[in-house]
Short mmCIF file of C-alpha atoms in Angstrom, two decimals:
data_model
loop_
_atom_site.label_atom_id
_atom_site.label_comp_id
_atom_site.label_asym_id
_atom_site.label_seq_id
_atom_site.Cartn_x
_atom_site.Cartn_y
_atom_site.Cartn_z
CA MET A 1 -13.00 -6.84 -6.40
CA ALA A 2 -10.48 -8.74 -4.69
CA SER A 3 -7.96 -5.97 -4.95
CA LEU A 4 -10.18 -3.65 -3.12
CA ASN A 5 -10.58 -6.32 -0.32
CA VAL A 6 -6.86 -6.85 -0.16
CA SER A 7 -6.54 -2.97 0.00
CA SER A 8 -9.28 -2.90 2.81
CA ALA A 9 -7.56 -5.66 4.86
CA LEU A 10 -4.11 -3.82 4.55
CA VAL A 11 -5.65 -0.45 5.59
CA VAL A 12 -7.28 -2.09 8.62
CA LEU A 13 -4.07 -3.56 9.46
CA PHE A 14 -2.35 -0.31 9.03
CA LEU A 15 -4.67 1.13 11.45
CA THR A 16 -4.99 -1.53 14.12
CA CYS A 17 -2.17 -4.30 14.10
CA GLY A 18 0.91 -1.97 14.17
CA ALA A 19 0.18 -0.72 17.56
CA ALA A 20 1.89 -3.51 19.58
CA MET A 21 5.10 -2.93 17.34
CA ALA A 22 5.16 0.63 17.25
CA THR A 23 7.45 2.89 19.07
CA LYS A 24 6.04 4.45 22.53
CA GLU A 25 6.65 7.78 20.80
CA ASN A 26 4.47 6.88 17.70
CA ASP A 27 1.91 5.37 19.70
CA GLN A 28 1.78 8.43 22.00
CA ILE A 29 1.43 10.80 19.14
CA ILE A 30 -1.19 8.95 17.57
CA LYS A 31 -3.15 8.68 20.68
CA GLU A 32 -2.88 12.21 21.82
CA ASN A 33 -3.56 13.60 18.31
CA HIS A 34 -6.64 11.20 17.79
CA CYS A 35 -4.92 10.31 14.44
CA GLU A 36 -7.16 7.12 13.74
CA THR A 37 -10.19 8.89 13.72
CA LYS A 38 -9.58 12.16 11.50
CA MET A 39 -9.84 10.33 8.13
CA GLY A 40 -12.61 8.41 6.78
CA LEU A 41 -11.87 4.88 5.44
CA PRO A 42 -12.14 5.46 1.70
CA CYS A 43 -9.57 8.35 1.98
CA VAL A 44 -7.35 6.23 4.14
CA LEU A 45 -7.58 3.60 1.50
CA GLU A 46 -6.81 5.97 -1.26
CA ALA A 47 -3.77 7.49 0.78
CA PHE A 48 -2.41 4.27 1.57
CA THR A 49 -2.42 3.07 -1.99
CA SER A 50 -0.97 6.20 -3.32
CA ILE A 51 1.93 5.82 -0.89
CA VAL A 52 2.38 1.98 -0.65
CA GLU A 53 1.39 0.99 -4.13
CA ILE A 54 0.59 2.91 -7.39
CA GLY A 55 -2.36 5.28 -7.60
CA SER A 56 -3.42 8.83 -7.07
CA ILE A 57 -5.43 10.66 -4.37
CA SER A 58 -8.59 12.86 -4.92
CA ASN A 59 -8.92 16.33 -4.03
CA LYS A 60 -11.39 15.25 -1.39
CA CYS A 61 -9.20 12.94 0.27
CA CYS A 62 -6.08 15.48 -0.23
CA GLY A 63 -8.39 17.56 1.82
CA GLU A 64 -8.84 15.02 4.52
CA LEU A 65 -5.01 14.06 4.59
CA VAL A 66 -4.02 17.79 5.09
CA GLY A 67 -6.77 17.96 7.87
CA LEU A 68 -5.22 14.89 9.39
CA GLY A 69 -2.14 17.06 9.85
CA LYS A 70 1.73 16.29 9.10
CA VAL A 71 2.27 14.92 12.58
CA CYS A 72 -0.30 12.37 12.56
CA HIS A 73 0.58 11.46 8.68
CA SER A 74 4.22 10.98 9.59
CA ALA A 75 3.41 8.95 12.69
CA LEU A 76 1.01 6.63 11.04
CA VAL A 77 3.48 5.88 7.92
CA LYS A 78 6.24 5.28 10.58
CA ARG A 79 4.00 2.73 12.38
CA THR A 80 3.22 1.24 9.21
CA LEU A 81 6.88 0.74 8.40
CA GLU A 82 7.47 -1.00 12.13
CA ASN A 83 4.59 -3.43 11.38
CA PRO A 84 5.98 -6.75 10.48
CA LEU A 85 3.35 -7.28 7.87
CA PHE A 86 5.01 -4.67 5.78
CA LYS A 87 8.59 -5.90 6.24
CA ASP A 88 9.02 -6.03 2.42
CA LEU A 89 8.46 -2.25 1.77
CA THR A 90 11.59 -0.23 1.28
CA PRO A 91 11.36 2.59 4.08
CA ALA A 92 13.15 4.95 2.10
CA THR A 93 11.06 4.67 -0.74
CA ILE A 94 7.80 4.75 1.22
CA ILE A 95 9.00 7.94 3.10
CA ALA A 96 9.95 9.56 -0.24
CA LYS A 97 6.35 8.82 -1.56
CA SER A 98 4.77 9.82 1.65
CA ILE A 99 6.54 13.16 1.52
CA GLN A 100 5.68 13.49 -2.22
CA THR A 101 1.88 12.85 -1.29
CA TRP A 102 1.79 15.38 1.43
CA ASN A 103 3.34 17.97 -0.32
CA ASN A 104 1.15 17.29 -3.53
CA CYS A 105 -1.91 17.53 -1.18
CA LEU A 106 -0.57 20.58 0.54
CA ALA A 107 -0.04 22.19 -2.72
CA LEU A 108 -3.48 21.38 -3.94
CA ILE A 109 -5.22 22.63 -1.07
CA ASP A 110 -3.32 25.79 -0.41
CA SER A 111 -3.81 26.84 -4.16
CA PRO A 112 -6.72 28.96 -4.96
CA SER A 113 -9.36 27.27 -6.94
CA PRO A 114 -9.32 28.48 -10.76
CA SER A 115 -12.93 29.95 -10.38
CA ALA A 116 -11.68 32.29 -7.82
#
């Protein structure tokens, strides 16, 4: 349970605290595209965990991630990397995992269901 609380706190920080440190470009992208309101908190947690820690992302949350859009996804990842709370993260690793998660979700959402 403590792990969930820590993850929840990280996600809240991911969504709110990075704004002061974000580049104007990322802030503008996030604001204009309403990026922070396009995914539910449970799916934000899943996506965040799959990118920053070790975890998988469900089909439902893949759908929400793809619905968020690549522009928002990229801007939110960049903003997270700019946040001093995440200074110990390796940017190249996080970006690579972010791209991998995006591509996996996109392939999952774009593939026809086995029952079709």
